[in-house]
Structure formats: structure tokens, C-alpha cells
Amino acid sequence: MAWQAPTRSSLALLVCAFVPAGAAWAAETLVAGTRASGMGGSGEGAFVAEIVLLLLVGRGLGEVLQRYGQPAIMGQLIGGILLGPSLFGWLSPSAQHLIFPSDPAQKGMIDAVSQLGILMLLLLTGMETDLRLVRRVGAACFSISATGVVVPFIFGFALAQFLPDALLADPTQRTVAGLFLGTALSISSVKVVAMVVREMNFMRRNLGQVIISSAIIEDTIGWLVIAVTFGIATNGRLQFAPLVTTIAAVALFMVFSFTIGRRLVFTLIRWTNDQFRSEFAVITMILIIMGAMALITNLIGVHTVLGAFVAGILVGESPILSSHIEGQLRGVITALFMPIFFGMAGLSADLTVLADPTLAMLTGALVVIASIGKFGGAFIGAKLAAMSFKEAIAVGSAMNARGSTEVIVASIGLSMNILSHNLFTMIVTMAVITTLAMPPMLRWALGRLPVGHDEQQRVEREALDEYGFISRLERLLVLVDDSRIGKFTAHLAGLVGGGSGMPTTLLRMPTTLLQPKDGRVDRPTDSKGQERALQEIKKGAKKSAQAVKRIEDTLVDKVHLTARTELEATGETIAEEARKGYGLLLVGLDNVLTADGAFAPALNDIAAGFDGPLCLVLNGGNAAEKMPTLKAGTSILVPVNGTQVARRAADLALALARPNRARIKVLYVSQRAAKGRRSTSVSHSREEAVLKDIADLAGRYGLHIDTAFHTRVTPDKAITREAAKGAAIVVMGVTQRPGEDLFFGETAGAVLAACNCPVVLLASARPKHDAAGAELAA
């Protein structure tokens, strides 16, 4: 039976029944356990019960709210509120105090996990901060974030000056309380904003990128302000000399982090990934980096959250960080630390105090002031950036979401005894209300915005990256020798990796795999071979990065190169290197074909050591004396037949053609021609669909393609005939066949024997079993 969304009334009943029932169960379990162990009402049993209950209620309510289009973190925060004195403590005070005792030692256990949760949450927030997106969007996001922070900050700071003394933990620190309140009112929640923008498919739209970038800048400014505020609060009052010292220390820390620290973080992550065999070693190193930077910020007199946030940014920018590792870290933070932290924040809020008409009125005023200040500030910034009225409305609606950031800020203020529990409850209430109101407002505002032609083209181009081959590669392994084909392969590696700053490892072999029959070695074997190969990679990478800048107006980081010379490359050495995580092995070695057209045993051994996709750059049987130069006007031939490996080959060919605007010739071929049957459909609809897909992919690279059909001829002859018309290289997608030796089918072998230009074979991963129909995958 299909699941149906619960009604609003059933949701209320679920909340009211679920929380007391779960709490009562936990209380009974705890009582039984503590009686049996003689520990009383404290100890490990209470700690485990707190963890279980926070996870259970937070995740459950988060799931319910998410089904209603609301952020899950709000469910975790509301779950904590319901487990606190607002509901659970009101229904059953004894059970609530039993599970969440006020004993300092017992409370310190769960508070320690919660404080670690703050650091982990800030680490994750930093990892999701895309500074390249900020640079690409331009000045609009800076205008929005500036006014979007300043206006509500002034509102919050001014409001603190008029609050009753009873709402302040220490009325003598009204200025510091004003800084905390101003920060809490001024910073948008990146997570909540990103969730709604992504849900509306606006993540790639111009306005969506402006909104996300503005939230990122606000988040960064907010943590800088908190760092300075923490320094002021530590000194007890506003003093000029300590304030200047704190600001200078923060500035020095930021400069160090984004210069030397950035490269240091990348080096540590890569070294850990490459040297350690133990599982999750990279995640351990990330946590060590986070802890070290948090300690540095603590030593300079600011809060540890700044160090964790900056560490997350640097870790997220590391090119060696795979999506798999990032997903593992995000999983443990989202599943464990987020529900506990937001649940504990909710526990500290007591909504029963809002029964006081004065406090309820002040809370309502806080919500209104926060909403007007934030919406108005972002709206003004959008208009200053020359946005339309509808766009400014959407920006103002998006920036009004608070959520996670405000709760963290308020929790810090509460722990430092700057904010009272009542003021903390008011801020949490404001965060909940503004966050829950933001998604429907933003959906309404974004739904009224049309999309322009240029923007539509860019959105479609970036959407292709989600299932592209080259765009999803994270690391490249290159194996070459000192031959002409090795040098040419190194250049191709630079063209492939340079478009995204892909980390590349070069393995150079100074000797041949297979000695030519005449004993002639047509390449130098001196010690400068590695430097020549590196220079070719750098030249190709530079051209590729320039092409990205020209077409997409995006700056690309330099390729991170690692190089070493291998006297002999074997399956074992390749497997040892492959363990470090590579998306593609690119091989350019001379004399890898035997006299009968088979691959040399040494190449078979090398290929056996790599489980992923394999790219071989080979000399055709009638290869010319000189390697081709890919430049404007030269042609790259790509045979296709509609398979996935064929599309990968086309993707690779386009990546090679883009830097020099080479021409792409797409040839549709069919295996059925070899069997004497019709090779194309009567209406050509199938062929046109395949070629249209390749044409769309070419548009992603800013290129155009030429197309050709060959009917009533075998695929190998069709490819050879087309290549003879002047193709610089042929790029074919092939499928590895089962067996110990490399074999890609009769078509690939015939093309290799007949072509007079280099042939690039992009092979799928080695299959585990036989696959029918895996002949040509071009």
C-alpha cells in the first residue's frame, strides 16, 4: 500500500503521542537499568538514554517536517524543545529530570557531545562553502550580504539596548549581548537556503547562485563577528587595545589559512590518502585538521567555531577529497552530531515562559524586527546590484531563513552567560518561525521568475556534468615512457585534467615494454624524460584552463602533479598506486603490440592491476613518423553507436578538442552492417537521437560537431575510411572482454592495424563476467 502524507491534525497527534511515549519508554528502561546496576539516576545509563531519545525524536520529527517541505534540522530543534520543559517536562517532570538530570557531572557528558557537534557542524558547513561560486557570481552577492548583515545587525544591537534587565544574564554586558543579538538576527542559514533553492531546481540559476553565495558570505562574516565578540566577552567589556589585537589575530589567521594553510591541508590529506592503508584514515586526518585549527583560534582568544569553519572550507577545496570520503563524513555528522546538538539547543529553550504576555509580546516583536531587518537589508542590497523588483523580493525572502546559524550563536552566548535563558528561548523561537516561513515564501517568489536564453543554455550545460565522464573524474593516473607516443599521451593528460585542476600522478618508464624487432629505439632514454613529460602535462593543462576561462568565465586551479620514475611497471605496482583512488588510468607506451596485433604481456599485466576505466593511446599499424598536433582545424574522429562507453569516448574527445578548438567528426556505425543487415533505421530516428545527445554534449564544451553515416560496410572499414580523410586521432570507446589478456573485439583490432594516426581506446572497467554484444562501444 502506497504511503500517504499525514494530515496536519495527524501530525499534531503524532507529536503529542510520540514524544511522551518515547520519553516514558526511555525513563522506564533507565530506571530498570540503574536499579540493576545500583547507579541511581546518573551515569552511563542516563547518558545513553539521552542520546537515544534525542536521535529518535529528532530524526522522527525531522522526517515528518521534510515530507512537508521543511528542513529536517527544524524537526531536530523542535524535538529538543518538546523533550525539554516545554512539553515533556510539563507532562512528566520526574521522568524528564530522570533522563535529563541537572547534576553538573551528568549534564557535562551530553554537553561535551553537543559542543563537539558544534565543531563538526561548522566543519560540514565549511566543506559545503563553495568559494568558486562566490567568485563566479560577482559583485551582486557582496552588495546583498553587506546590506543584509548591516541592517538587521543594527536592528538587533539597538534592540538589546532597550531590553529589560531581566532578559540579560548580566545587565552590565549589554553591549556584548547586543553584539550576539545583532549577529543572531543578521546571518542567514546556508543549509536551509540551499535546501529550498536546490529543491526548486534553482541551484544553477543565476539568482540561485547569487542567493547561495550571499548566504555563504554572510556565514563567513558572522563567524568573524562572533570571533571578535568572543574576544570582547572574554575581556568582560569593550576595550580598544584587546579589540584591535583580536581583530589583527583573526586577520592574520585568515591570511595564513588561505595561503600557506590551504596548501598544507591539501598536502596532509593527499599524504594520508596515499600512505595509509587503514580504513577512514583521511577522515581521521580531517578531524585532526579541524581540531588543530580550532585550537589555534582558541589560543588567539576567539571561539573554536571559527577554526572549525575555516578548516571545513580548506578541506572542501582540497582536490584530493573524493565524494565517497566526503559522503562518509557528512553521514556521521548528519546522523549523530546534528540531532544531538540541535536537540540540546531545544532542551535549553523553555516555551512555557511565553505564557507571560510580556515575554510573548517581546518575542513577537523580535520576530517582526528580525524579519523586517533581514528582508529589508537583502532587498536593498539586491536593488543596489541593479536586480529587478521580483528578483529583489526573492532574495529578501531567501535571506530571511535563520535556523542552524542562529541557534549556534545563541548557544554560545548562553554558555558564556551573556544571554539569559529567556532571551535564548526568544532567539530560538525566532529562528524556528522565520525558518518555517521561508520555504513557502521563497517557492512563491522563485516561481514568478522567468529564465533567459543565455541562462537556460548555461543551466543545461552544467546539468550535463552530472552524468558526464570527464567532469566526474577526481584523480588521474598517467603511465608513459620516453617515446613520441609517451610525450603525446602526457600532453593529452594535461588537456583532460587541466579543465578542473585534477590531481594527476605521472609514472614514467625509461625503458621499453617490447623491444622492436630491428632493435631500434626511436626515443631518448636520458634522465630528462620525466621533466619533458611534466612539461607536456603542464602545457596541456594550461591550454585547458584557458579554454574554461574563455568559455565559462571560471578560474581553474593549477593541476596538482606528482611524478616519479618507475624502472618497471607491473600489475602489482599499478595496483599499489591505484589503491590511492584514481578515476582513470591513461597509458602511452611504445611497442605494446606484438607482430600478430595482440597486446604485449607486460601491458596485460599493467591493465590487470587497475580495476577502473583504462585509456590506451596507441600508434596505428601505419602510423606516421610524427605525432599530430591538436590545433584549430585538426580533426578528431569519434565513432559512436549509442552505448554508454561510446558517449564516454565522445566526452573525452570533446575535452581534448576544446583547448585548441579542434574539429570533432562523429561517425555513426553499427555492428549489424557486418552481418549483412540494415545498418541504420528507416527514419534515422535512432541515429539522430544518438547524434543529438553528442551535439548537446559538444555544446557543454562550446564546440560544434560534424556528423557522418556509413551504411552497408563493416564498422572497422567505416572508421578506417573516415580516418583516412585527415583525422589527427581516432577516439574509440571499447569494452574490455573477460579473460587474462586485453581484448577489445575484432573491430578495435582491425582499426588499430589499418589506421595511419594514433588511436585512443577508452575502455570500460574490466568485466567480472561475460557481456553479450560488447563489440564496438564507440
PDB file of N, CA and C in Angstrom, residues 583-615:
ATOM      1  N   GLY A 583      40.325   7.810 -11.008  1.00  0.00           N
ATOM      2  CA  GLY A 583      39.168   7.573 -11.852  1.00  0.00           C
ATOM      3  C   GLY A 583      39.511   7.048 -13.219  1.00  0.00           C
ATOM      4  N   LEU A 584      40.794   7.169 -13.641  1.00  0.00           N
ATOM      5  CA  LEU A 584      41.183   6.769 -14.991  1.00  0.00           C
ATOM      6  C   LEU A 584      42.682   6.512 -15.021  1.00  0.00           C
ATOM      7  N   LEU A 585      43.080   5.439 -15.706  1.00  0.00           N
ATOM      8  CA  LEU A 585      44.490   5.154 -15.983  1.00  0.00           C
ATOM      9  C   LEU A 585      44.737   5.444 -17.453  1.00  0.00           C
ATOM     10  N   LEU A 586      45.620   6.399 -17.725  1.00  0.00           N
ATOM     11  CA  LEU A 586      45.950   6.809 -19.090  1.00  0.00           C
ATOM     12  C   LEU A 586      47.349   6.292 -19.415  1.00  0.00           C
ATOM     13  N   VAL A 587      47.448   5.440 -20.429  1.00  0.00           N
ATOM     14  CA  VAL A 587      48.700   4.760 -20.754  1.00  0.00           C
ATOM     15  C   VAL A 587      49.168   5.172 -22.145  1.00  0.00           C
ATOM     16  N   GLY A 588      50.435   5.598 -22.235  1.00  0.00           N
ATOM     17  CA  GLY A 588      51.057   5.916 -23.515  1.00  0.00           C
ATOM     18  C   GLY A 588      52.439   5.306 -23.585  1.00  0.00           C
ATOM     19  N   LEU A 589      52.528   4.081 -24.106  1.00  0.00           N
ATOM     20  CA  LEU A 589      53.789   3.341 -24.186  1.00  0.00           C
ATOM     21  C   LEU A 589      54.009   2.860 -25.611  1.00  0.00           C
ATOM     22  N   ASP A 590      55.274   2.848 -26.028  1.00  0.00           N
ATOM     23  CA  ASP A 590      55.609   2.422 -27.376  1.00  0.00           C
ATOM     24  C   ASP A 590      55.761   0.903 -27.425  1.00  0.00           C
ATOM     25  N   ASN A 591      55.544   0.344 -28.628  1.00  0.00           N
ATOM     26  CA  ASN A 591      55.793  -1.072 -28.881  1.00  0.00           C
ATOM     27  C   ASN A 591      55.005  -1.994 -27.944  1.00  0.00           C
ATOM     28  N   VAL A 592      53.734  -1.694 -27.780  1.00  0.00           N
ATOM     29  CA  VAL A 592      52.891  -2.532 -26.916  1.00  0.00           C
ATOM     30  C   VAL A 592      52.113  -3.569 -27.712  1.00  0.00           C
ATOM     31  N   LEU A 593      52.265  -3.554 -29.042  1.00  0.00           N
ATOM     32  CA  LEU A 593      51.576  -4.519 -29.891  1.00  0.00           C
ATOM     33  C   LEU A 593      52.574  -5.527 -30.438  1.00  0.00           C
ATOM     34  N   THR A 594      52.207  -6.780 -30.393  1.00  0.00           N
ATOM     35  CA  THR A 594      53.054  -7.822 -30.950  1.00  0.00           C
ATOM     36  C   THR A 594      52.842  -7.896 -32.464  1.00  0.00           C
ATOM     37  N   ALA A 595      53.620  -8.750 -33.127  1.00  0.00           N
ATOM     38  CA  ALA A 595      53.551  -8.852 -34.578  1.00  0.00           C
ATOM     39  C   ALA A 595      52.179  -9.306 -35.062  1.00  0.00           C
ATOM     40  N   ASP A 596      51.478 -10.092 -34.264  1.00  0.00           N
ATOM     41  CA  ASP A 596      50.157 -10.573 -34.676  1.00  0.00           C
ATOM     42  C   ASP A 596      49.024  -9.660 -34.211  1.00  0.00           C
ATOM     43  N   GLY A 597      49.354  -8.472 -33.698  1.00  0.00           N
ATOM     44  CA  GLY A 597      48.341  -7.498 -33.323  1.00  0.00           C
ATOM     45  C   GLY A 597      47.819  -7.613 -31.918  1.00  0.00           C
ATOM     46  N   ALA A 598      48.326  -8.563 -31.129  1.00  0.00           N
ATOM     47  CA  ALA A 598      47.903  -8.691 -29.737  1.00  0.00           C
ATOM     48  C   ALA A 598      48.691  -7.717 -28.864  1.00  0.00           C
ATOM     49  N   PHE A 599      48.233  -7.539 -27.638  1.00  0.00           N
ATOM     50  CA  PHE A 599      48.927  -6.650 -26.719  1.00  0.00           C
ATOM     51  C   PHE A 599      50.049  -7.407 -26.009  1.00  0.00           C
ATOM     52  N   ALA A 600      51.128  -6.686 -25.723  1.00  0.00           N
ATOM     53  CA  ALA A 600      52.283  -7.276 -25.060  1.00  0.00           C
ATOM     54  C   ALA A 600      51.892  -7.777 -23.678  1.00  0.00           C
ATOM     55  N   PRO A 601      52.501  -8.876 -23.221  1.00  0.00           N
ATOM     56  CA  PRO A 601      52.183  -9.404 -21.884  1.00  0.00           C
ATOM     57  C   PRO A 601      52.371  -8.380 -20.783  1.00  0.00           C
ATOM     58  N   ALA A 602      53.389  -7.524 -20.916  1.00  0.00           N
ATOM     59  CA  ALA A 602      53.622  -6.513 -19.884  1.00  0.00           C
ATOM     60  C   ALA A 602      52.445  -5.552 -19.776  1.00  0.00           C
ATOM     61  N   LEU A 603      51.835  -5.180 -20.915  1.00  0.00           N
ATOM     62  CA  LEU A 603      50.670  -4.288 -20.881  1.00  0.00           C
ATOM     63  C   LEU A 603      49.469  -4.997 -20.277  1.00  0.00           C
ATOM     64  N   ASN A 604      49.321  -6.287 -20.581  1.00  0.00           N
ATOM     65  CA  ASN A 604      48.251  -7.072 -19.958  1.00  0.00           C
ATOM     66  C   ASN A 604      48.392  -7.066 -18.440  1.00  0.00           C
ATOM     67  N   ASP A 605      49.644  -7.196 -17.983  1.00  0.00           N
ATOM     68  CA  ASP A 605      49.905  -7.207 -16.542  1.00  0.00           C
ATOM     69  C   ASP A 605      49.557  -5.863 -15.918  1.00  0.00           C
ATOM     70  N   ILE A 606      49.951  -4.783 -16.599  1.00  0.00           N
ATOM     71  CA  ILE A 606      49.654  -3.434 -16.096  1.00  0.00           C
ATOM     72  C   ILE A 606      48.141  -3.217 -15.996  1.00  0.00           C
ATOM     73  N   ALA A 607      47.425  -3.572 -17.053  1.00  0.00           N
ATOM     74  CA  ALA A 607      45.974  -3.369 -17.072  1.00  0.00           C
ATOM     75  C   ALA A 607      45.282  -4.189 -15.985  1.00  0.00           C
ATOM     76  N   ALA A 608      45.836  -5.367 -15.679  1.00  0.00           N
ATOM     77  CA  ALA A 608      45.223  -6.212 -14.660  1.00  0.00           C
ATOM     78  C   ALA A 608      45.306  -5.593 -13.274  1.00  0.00           C
ATOM     79  N   GLY A 609      46.257  -4.665 -13.067  1.00  0.00           N
ATOM     80  CA  GLY A 609      46.404  -4.034 -11.758  1.00  0.00           C
ATOM     81  C   GLY A 609      45.477  -2.862 -11.522  1.00  0.00           C
ATOM     82  N   PHE A 610      44.686  -2.470 -12.541  1.00  0.00           N
ATOM     83  CA  PHE A 610      43.800  -1.312 -12.415  1.00  0.00           C
ATOM     84  C   PHE A 610      42.377  -1.752 -12.702  1.00  0.00           C
ATOM     85  N   ASP A 611      41.487  -1.545 -11.749  1.00  0.00           N
ATOM     86  CA  ASP A 611      40.107  -2.016 -11.881  1.00  0.00           C
ATOM     87  C   ASP A 611      39.192  -1.028 -12.585  1.00  0.00           C
ATOM     88  N   GLY A 612      39.600   0.243 -12.676  1.00  0.00           N
ATOM     89  CA  GLY A 612      38.726   1.264 -13.242  1.00  0.00           C
ATOM     90  C   GLY A 612      38.867   1.392 -14.744  1.00  0.00           C
ATOM     91  N   PRO A 613      38.279   2.444 -15.321  1.00  0.00           N
ATOM     92  CA  PRO A 613      38.396   2.695 -16.760  1.00  0.00           C
ATOM     93  C   PRO A 613      39.851   2.855 -17.190  1.00  0.00           C
ATOM     94  N   LEU A 614      40.159   2.352 -18.380  1.00  0.00           N
ATOM     95  CA  LEU A 614      41.518   2.342 -18.916  1.00  0.00           C
ATOM     96  C   LEU A 614      41.527   3.071 -20.249  1.00  0.00           C
ATOM     97  N   CYS A 615      42.485   3.963 -20.436  1.00  0.00           N
ATOM     98  CA  CYS A 615      42.611   4.704 -21.691  1.00  0.00           C
ATOM     99  C   CYS A 615      43.994   4.426 -22.274  1.00  0.00           C
TER     100      CYS A 615
END
